[in-house]
Coordinates of C-alpha atoms and ligand atoms in Angstrom, one line a residue:
M1 CA 0.0 0.0 0.0
A2 CA 2.9 2.3 0.3
V3 CA 6.2 3.3 -1.2
T4 CA 8.1 1.4 1.4
T5 CA 10.0 -1.5 2.5
S6 CA 7.1 -2.8 4.6
S7 CA 7.9 -6.4 5.3
T8 CA 4.2 -7.3 4.9
S9 CA 3.6 -9.4 1.7
P10 CA 0.8 -8.2 -0.7
D11 CA -1.4 -11.2 0.3
A12 CA -1.0 -10.6 4.0
R13 CA -1.7 -6.9 3.4
T14 CA -4.9 -7.7 1.5
E15 CA -6.0 -9.9 4.4
Q16 CA -5.1 -7.3 6.9
L17 CA -7.1 -4.6 5.1
S18 CA -10.1 -6.9 4.8
D19 CA -9.9 -7.7 8.5
I20 CA -9.8 -4.0 9.2
A21 CA -12.8 -3.3 7.0
S22 CA -14.8 -6.0 8.9
A23 CA -13.8 -4.7 12.3
A24 CA -13.8 -1.0 11.8
G25 CA -16.4 -0.7 9.1
T26 CA -16.2 1.4 5.9
P27 CA -15.4 4.0 4.9
C28 CA -12.2 3.9 6.9
Y29 CA -8.8 5.5 6.7
V30 CA -5.8 3.2 7.1
Y31 CA -2.2 4.3 7.6
D32 CA 1.0 2.4 7.5
A33 CA 3.6 3.4 10.2
A34 CA 6.4 1.8 8.2
S35 CA 5.8 4.2 5.3
I36 CA 5.9 7.2 7.5
R37 CA 9.1 6.0 9.2
A38 CA 10.8 5.4 5.8
A39 CA 9.7 8.8 4.4
Y40 CA 11.0 10.6 7.5
A41 CA 14.3 8.7 7.3
A42 CA 14.8 9.5 3.6
L43 CA 14.5 13.3 4.3
D44 CA 16.4 13.3 7.6
G45 CA 19.3 11.1 6.3
A46 CA 19.8 13.3 3.2
F47 CA 20.8 16.2 5.3
D48 CA 23.9 14.2 6.0
G49 CA 24.9 16.0 9.2
Y50 CA 24.1 19.5 7.9
P51 CA 22.3 21.4 10.8
H52 CA 18.5 21.1 10.2
A53 CA 15.1 20.6 11.6
I54 CA 12.2 18.9 10.0
H55 CA 9.0 20.6 11.2
Y56 CA 6.2 18.2 10.3
A57 CA 3.3 20.2 8.9
L58 CA 0.4 19.0 11.1
K59 CA -2.2 20.3 8.7
A60 CA -1.5 17.3 6.4
N61 CA -2.7 14.8 9.1
S62 CA -3.0 15.8 12.8
S63 CA -4.4 12.6 14.2
L64 CA -2.8 12.2 17.6
A65 CA -1.2 8.8 16.9
I66 CA 0.3 10.1 13.6
V67 CA 1.7 13.3 15.3
R68 CA 3.1 11.2 18.2
L69 CA 4.7 8.8 15.7
L70 CA 6.5 11.7 14.0
H71 CA 7.5 13.1 17.4
G72 CA 9.0 9.8 18.2
L73 CA 11.1 9.9 15.0
G74 CA 12.7 13.2 16.1
S75 CA 10.6 15.5 14.0
H76 CA 9.7 19.0 15.1
A77 CA 6.3 20.6 14.3
D78 CA 4.7 23.2 12.1
A79 CA 1.3 24.4 13.4
N80 CA -1.3 26.6 11.6
S81 CA -3.8 27.1 14.4
L82 CA -4.0 27.0 18.1
G83 CA -5.7 23.6 17.7
E84 CA -2.6 22.3 15.9
T85 CA -0.3 23.9 18.5
D86 CA -2.1 22.2 21.3
V87 CA -2.2 18.9 19.4
A88 CA 1.6 19.1 18.9
M89 CA 2.2 19.8 22.6
R90 CA -0.1 17.0 23.6
C91 CA 2.0 14.7 21.4
G92 CA 5.2 15.7 23.2
F93 CA 6.5 18.6 21.2
R94 CA 8.1 21.4 23.2
P95 CA 7.1 25.0 22.3
D96 CA 10.7 25.6 21.1
Q97 CA 10.2 22.8 18.5
I98 CA 7.1 24.4 17.0
V99 CA 6.9 27.0 14.2
F100 CA 3.6 28.8 13.9
T101 CA 2.3 29.9 10.5
G102 CA -1.0 31.3 9.3
V103 CA -2.0 33.9 6.9
G104 CA -4.4 35.6 9.3
K105 CA -3.6 35.2 12.9
S106 CA -6.3 36.3 15.3
A107 CA -5.5 38.4 18.5
A108 CA -6.0 35.2 20.6
E109 CA -3.6 33.2 18.4
I110 CA -0.9 35.9 18.6
D111 CA -1.3 36.2 22.4
R112 CA -1.0 32.5 23.0
A113 CA 1.8 32.0 20.4
V114 CA 3.8 34.7 22.1
A115 CA 3.0 33.4 25.6
L116 CA 4.1 29.8 24.6
G117 CA 7.5 31.1 23.4
L118 CA 7.4 29.1 20.2
L119 CA 10.6 28.6 18.1
A120 CA 9.3 31.1 15.6
I121 CA 6.1 32.9 14.7
N122 CA 6.2 33.2 10.9
V123 CA 5.1 36.8 10.3
E124 CA 2.9 37.4 7.3
S125 CA 2.6 41.2 7.0
P126 CA 3.8 44.6 8.4
G127 CA 0.5 44.9 10.4
E128 CA 1.0 41.5 12.0
L129 CA 4.5 42.5 12.9
D130 CA 3.1 45.4 14.8
R131 CA 0.5 43.3 16.6
I132 CA 3.0 40.6 17.6
D133 CA 5.3 43.3 19.0
Q134 CA 2.5 44.9 21.0
R135 CA 1.4 41.7 22.5
A136 CA 5.0 40.7 23.4
V137 CA 5.7 44.1 25.0
A138 CA 2.5 43.8 27.0
Q139 CA 3.6 40.3 28.2
G140 CA 7.1 41.6 28.9
V141 CA 8.8 39.1 26.5
R142 CA 10.5 39.1 23.1
A143 CA 8.8 36.9 20.6
R144 CA 11.0 35.0 18.2
V145 CA 9.8 35.8 14.7
A146 CA 10.6 34.8 11.1
L147 CA 9.4 36.8 8.2
R148 CA 7.5 34.9 5.5
V149 CA 8.7 36.2 2.2
N150 CA 6.8 35.9 -1.1
P151 CA 9.5 35.4 -3.7
D152 CA 7.2 35.7 -6.7
I153 CA 8.1 32.2 -8.0
D154 CA 5.7 30.0 -9.8
A155 CA 5.5 26.6 -8.1
K156 CA 3.8 25.2 -11.2
S157 CA 1.4 23.3 -9.0
H158 CA -2.4 23.4 -8.9
P159 CA -3.5 27.1 -8.7
H160 CA -5.5 26.4 -5.6
I161 CA -2.4 25.3 -3.7
S162 CA 0.2 27.7 -5.1
T163 CA 1.3 30.4 -2.7
G164 CA 4.5 31.9 -3.9
L165 CA 3.3 34.4 -6.5
R166 CA 2.7 38.1 -5.9
S167 CA -0.9 37.5 -6.9
N168 CA -1.2 35.1 -3.9
K169 CA -2.2 36.3 -0.4
F170 CA 0.9 34.9 1.4
G171 CA 3.9 36.6 3.0
V172 CA 5.5 39.9 2.1
P173 CA 7.1 40.8 -1.2
I174 CA 10.7 39.8 -0.9
D175 CA 12.0 43.2 -1.9
E176 CA 10.3 44.6 1.2
A177 CA 11.9 42.1 3.5
P178 CA 15.2 43.9 4.3
G179 CA 13.2 47.0 5.5
L180 CA 10.9 44.8 7.6
F181 CA 13.8 42.9 9.1
R182 CA 15.4 46.3 10.1
E183 CA 12.0 47.2 11.6
M184 CA 11.8 43.9 13.5
A185 CA 15.3 44.2 14.9
S186 CA 14.4 47.7 16.3
R187 CA 11.3 46.5 18.1
R188 CA 11.5 45.8 21.9
G189 CA 9.1 42.9 21.6
L190 CA 10.6 41.1 18.6
L191 CA 13.6 38.9 18.0
P192 CA 14.1 38.2 14.3
V193 CA 15.4 34.6 14.1
G194 CA 14.6 33.5 10.6
A195 CA 13.3 33.9 7.1
H196 CA 10.5 31.8 5.9
V197 CA 9.3 30.8 2.4
H198 CA 6.6 28.4 1.2
I199 CA 5.6 28.7 -2.4
G200 CA 2.9 26.0 -2.6
S201 CA 2.1 22.3 -2.3
Q202 CA 2.3 19.2 -4.5
I203 CA 5.4 20.7 -6.3
T204 CA 6.9 17.9 -8.4
T205 CA 10.0 19.5 -9.8
L206 CA 13.0 20.8 -7.8
E207 CA 13.5 24.0 -9.8
P208 CA 11.0 26.3 -8.1
L209 CA 11.9 25.0 -4.6
T210 CA 15.6 25.5 -5.3
K211 CA 14.9 29.0 -6.6
A212 CA 12.9 29.9 -3.5
A213 CA 15.7 28.6 -1.3
E214 CA 18.3 30.6 -3.1
A215 CA 16.2 33.7 -2.7
V216 CA 16.0 33.4 1.1
V217 CA 19.7 32.6 1.3
A218 CA 20.5 35.8 -0.7
L219 CA 18.2 37.7 1.7
A220 CA 20.1 36.3 4.7
R221 CA 23.4 37.3 3.1
D222 CA 22.2 40.9 2.7
L223 CA 20.9 41.0 6.2
R224 CA 24.2 39.7 7.6
A225 CA 25.9 42.7 5.9
E226 CA 23.7 44.9 8.0
A227 CA 24.5 42.9 11.2
I228 CA 21.1 41.2 11.3
E229 CA 22.1 37.6 12.0
L230 CA 19.4 35.0 11.5
Q231 CA 19.4 31.5 13.2
H232 CA 17.5 29.5 10.6
L233 CA 16.1 29.6 7.1
D234 CA 12.7 28.0 6.9
M235 CA 12.2 26.6 3.4
G236 CA 8.6 25.6 4.0
G237 CA 7.0 22.4 2.7
G238 CA 5.6 21.7 -0.7
L239 CA 7.4 18.6 -2.1
G240 CA 4.9 16.6 -4.1
I241 CA 4.3 12.9 -4.3
S242 CA 3.4 10.7 -7.3
Y243 CA -0.3 10.2 -7.3
D244 CA -0.4 8.5 -10.7
G245 CA 2.9 6.7 -10.7
S246 CA 4.7 9.2 -13.0
P247 CA 8.2 10.3 -11.8
V248 CA 8.5 13.2 -9.3
A249 CA 11.4 14.9 -7.6
D250 CA 13.2 12.6 -5.2
P251 CA 13.0 13.7 -1.5
A252 CA 16.7 13.1 -0.9
E253 CA 17.6 15.1 -4.0
Y254 CA 15.3 17.9 -2.7
V255 CA 17.1 18.0 0.6
R256 CA 20.5 17.9 -1.1
A257 CA 19.5 20.9 -3.3
L258 CA 18.4 22.9 -0.2
V259 CA 21.6 22.1 1.6
A260 CA 23.7 23.0 -1.5
A261 CA 21.8 26.4 -1.7
T262 CA 22.3 27.1 2.0
R263 CA 25.7 25.7 2.9
G264 CA 27.6 28.8 2.1
S265 CA 25.6 30.8 4.7
G266 CA 26.2 28.2 7.4
L267 CA 22.6 28.7 8.6
K268 CA 20.4 25.9 9.9
V269 CA 17.8 24.7 7.4
A270 CA 14.2 24.2 8.6
I271 CA 11.6 22.5 6.4
E272 CA 7.9 22.0 6.9
P273 CA 7.0 18.9 4.9
G274 CA 3.5 17.4 5.2
R275 CA 2.4 15.5 2.2
V276 CA 5.7 13.8 1.4
L277 CA 5.8 12.3 5.0
V278 CA 2.3 11.0 5.3
G279 CA 0.6 11.1 1.9
P280 CA 1.7 7.7 0.5
A281 CA 1.1 6.0 3.9
G282 CA -2.7 6.3 3.8
V283 CA -5.5 4.5 2.0
L284 CA -9.2 5.0 2.2
L285 CA -11.1 1.7 2.4
S286 CA -14.5 1.8 1.0
R287 CA -17.3 -0.6 -0.1
V288 CA -19.2 -0.6 -3.3
V289 CA -22.9 0.2 -2.5
D290 CA -24.2 0.2 -6.0
V291 CA -23.2 -0.5 -9.6
K292 CA -25.2 0.8 -12.5
Q293 CA -24.9 0.9 -16.3
F294 CA -26.7 3.5 -18.3
P295 CA -27.5 1.7 -21.6
G296 CA -24.9 2.6 -24.2
A297 CA -23.4 5.1 -21.8
K298 CA -21.7 5.2 -18.5
R299 CA -21.0 2.6 -15.9
F300 CA -21.2 4.1 -12.4
I301 CA -19.6 2.5 -9.4
V302 CA -21.1 4.1 -6.2
L303 CA -19.0 3.9 -3.1
D304 CA -19.9 4.4 0.6
A305 CA -17.2 7.1 0.7
G306 CA -17.4 10.4 -1.1
M307 CA -16.5 14.0 -0.9
N308 CA -17.2 14.0 2.9
E309 CA -14.4 11.6 3.6
L310 CA -12.0 12.8 0.8
M311 CA -12.4 16.3 -0.6
R312 CA -9.4 16.3 -2.9
P313 CA -11.0 15.0 -6.1
A314 CA -14.0 17.4 -5.8
L315 CA -12.0 20.3 -4.7
Y316 CA -8.9 20.1 -7.0
N317 CA -9.9 17.5 -9.5
A318 CA -7.1 15.6 -7.8
Y319 CA -6.2 12.2 -9.2
H320 CA -6.0 9.2 -6.8
R321 CA -5.3 5.6 -7.8
I322 CA -8.3 3.4 -7.0
E323 CA -8.3 -0.4 -7.0
P324 CA -10.6 -3.2 -5.9
L325 CA -9.0 -4.8 -2.9
I326 CA -9.5 -8.2 -4.5
R327 CA -9.5 -8.2 -8.3
R328 CA -12.3 -10.1 -10.0
D329 CA -11.8 -11.8 -13.3
G330 CA -12.8 -9.9 -16.4
A331 CA -11.6 -7.0 -18.5
E332 CA -11.3 -3.4 -17.2
T333 CA -13.9 -1.1 -18.7
P334 CA -14.4 2.6 -18.1
A335 CA -16.4 3.7 -15.1
D336 CA -17.2 6.8 -13.1
I337 CA -16.3 6.0 -9.4
V338 CA -18.6 8.2 -7.4
G339 CA -19.7 8.8 -3.8
P340 CA -23.1 8.7 -2.3
I341 CA -23.4 12.5 -1.8
C342 CA -26.1 14.5 -3.7
E343 CA -23.6 16.6 -5.6
S344 CA -22.4 16.0 -9.1
T345 CA -18.9 17.0 -8.1
D346 CA -18.9 14.0 -5.7
A347 CA -16.8 11.7 -7.9
Y348 CA -13.4 10.2 -7.2
A349 CA -12.7 9.4 -10.9
R350 CA -14.4 9.7 -14.2
D351 CA -14.0 7.4 -17.2
R352 CA -11.4 5.4 -15.3
Q353 CA -10.5 1.9 -16.5
F354 CA -11.8 -0.4 -13.7
A355 CA -12.2 -4.1 -13.2
P356 CA -15.6 -5.6 -12.7
V357 CA -17.0 -5.1 -9.2
E358 CA -20.1 -6.1 -7.3
V359 CA -22.0 -4.6 -4.5
G360 CA -20.2 -5.3 -1.2
D361 CA -16.7 -5.4 -2.8
L362 CA -13.9 -3.5 -1.0
V363 CA -12.2 -0.7 -2.9
V364 CA -8.9 1.0 -2.0
V365 CA -8.2 4.7 -2.7
R366 CA -4.5 5.3 -2.5
D367 CA -2.2 8.1 -1.3
V368 CA -4.7 9.8 1.0
G369 CA -2.6 10.0 4.2
A370 CA -2.2 13.8 3.7
Y371 CA -5.2 16.2 3.4
G372 CA -7.6 13.3 3.5
A373 CA -9.2 12.7 7.0
V374 CA -8.2 16.2 8.1
M375 CA -10.4 17.8 5.4
G376 CA -13.3 15.5 6.0
H377 CA -16.7 16.9 7.1
T378 CA -20.1 15.8 8.1
Y379 CA -22.4 17.0 5.3
L380 CA -25.7 15.1 5.2
R381 CA -25.1 14.3 8.9
R382 CA -22.6 11.6 8.0
P383 CA -20.4 11.0 11.0
L384 CA -16.6 11.2 10.6
P385 CA -15.0 7.8 9.6
P386 CA -12.5 5.9 11.7
E387 CA -8.8 5.8 11.3
V388 CA -6.5 2.8 11.7
L389 CA -2.8 2.6 12.1
I390 CA -1.0 -0.5 10.8
D391 CA 2.4 -1.3 12.3
G392 CA 3.8 -4.5 10.7
S393 CA 1.4 -7.3 11.4
T394 CA -0.6 -5.4 14.0
W395 CA -3.1 -2.6 13.7
R396 CA -5.2 -0.5 16.0
I397 CA -8.0 2.0 15.7
I398 CA -6.5 5.5 16.4
R399 CA -9.8 7.3 15.9
R400 CA -13.1 5.5 16.2
R401 CA -16.1 6.3 14.0
Q402 CA -18.0 9.4 15.3
T403 CA -21.5 8.6 16.5
L404 CA -24.6 10.6 15.5
D405 CA -25.0 11.6 19.1
E406 CA -21.5 13.1 19.1
L407 CA -22.2 14.9 15.9
L408 CA -25.3 16.4 17.4
A409 CA -23.8 17.1 20.8
L410 CA -23.2 20.8 20.2
E411 CA -26.8 21.5 19.3
T412 CA -30.0 22.3 21.2
E413 CA -33.6 21.8 19.9
Ligands
LIG1 N1 4.1 25.0 5.4 C1 3.1 25.9 5.0 C2 3.3 27.3 5.4 C3 2.0 25.5 4.3 O1 1.0 26.3 4.0 C4 1.9 24.1 4.0 C5 0.7 23.6 3.2 C6 2.9 23.2 4.3 C7 4.0 23.7 5.0 C8 2.9 21.8 4.0 O2 2.9 21.6 2.7 P1 3.2 20.1 2.0 O3 4.6 19.7 2.3 O4 2.1 19.2 2.6 O5 2.9 20.4 0.6 N2 -5.2 20.7 0.9 C9 -4.2 20.7 -0.2 C10 -2.9 21.1 0.3 C11 -2.8 22.4 1.0 C12 -1.5 22.8 1.5 C13 -1.5 24.0 2.4 N3 -0.3 24.3 2.9 C14 -4.2 19.3 -0.9 O6 -5.0 18.5 -0.6 O7 -3.5 19.1 -1.9

């Protein structure tokens, strides 16, 4: 199920997934711990001793067991909300291992981020710089801050998940950065510790990522000439994975490119990977609830999972490989693989070559470990699905299925 060296044989894995479906029900998210360990080791090892920190981007998957697993591997954390900050701390991360990002931080978020003494608050604008300074002065502390720069580089990813162009809402234009660093250095409540860049997600070539890294390294060099000495360069996340099997940039090469760009400065490299660590580790297990063939037209395979459980196809037209867990005999023919939700956008795949299936068959949707369960919702009063973590030959439920009573618990009649 994953890109890794899991020792489980394909047959044993099929049996395991079918046991999980029986015990936990469908739809159900299933993650493979071995895949996450291997992905972390590939990134970490490629730094080859160069000073670095891997801040796992919790937004990709913040289930407690997954976050705790990454903490156990030596990861640090990237949080985008107070909820994620608290989850990170609950899973063992110290405040000085957490960077806090967010394009619009509320007063409450700034207050708490300052009070916690996080490794860095990534500053998104001159106004936010002011607000963080004010809150830090009021609390009698100096907040460690990094400035998020927008380098105007095209990540060549999906427009909905690109963030590094001037036309995107993120960060400050890089040419304004030196002035803002001077400003930060002059404030009583701020300690500028880093520069931050994140140009988008699901980036499959190294060139834009390397260019962004070179841009912040050049900025750090200019700042050094003005005696503003940074402690780290946060290169963000964004490295993509192969959803359809076509080649994408290799994680180790990505790290080596960042180190090559940074080495001359001697500064520590921070990265905020999400998808590349957990994406390939997850599958969504679902059952076929209906099959229908419109005469002379389409075959529809209706699953018990839809846009509630996995938003990516409906939201970004994202491609995910989908396979029957147990292949029946017979030729593959085109089918629309759709969910049960009353929206035409609720389709995981259209005109996809697919083997024959019958109602009750299990289907596996691949590479959903990142931005899958976390983006799920309860439209049509459908409770959130369970999540399971496989570790070798064992597995456990790390989130049970939500009950309708839990879903309604916030309401009064
Ligand atoms: N750092 C920052 C500041 C970010 O905004 C993000 C992702 C990351 C790190 C982690 O990026 P990654 O390594 O996972 O690419 N829901 C979309 C992806 C949105 C990504 C948002 N920011 C999807 O399903 O493709």
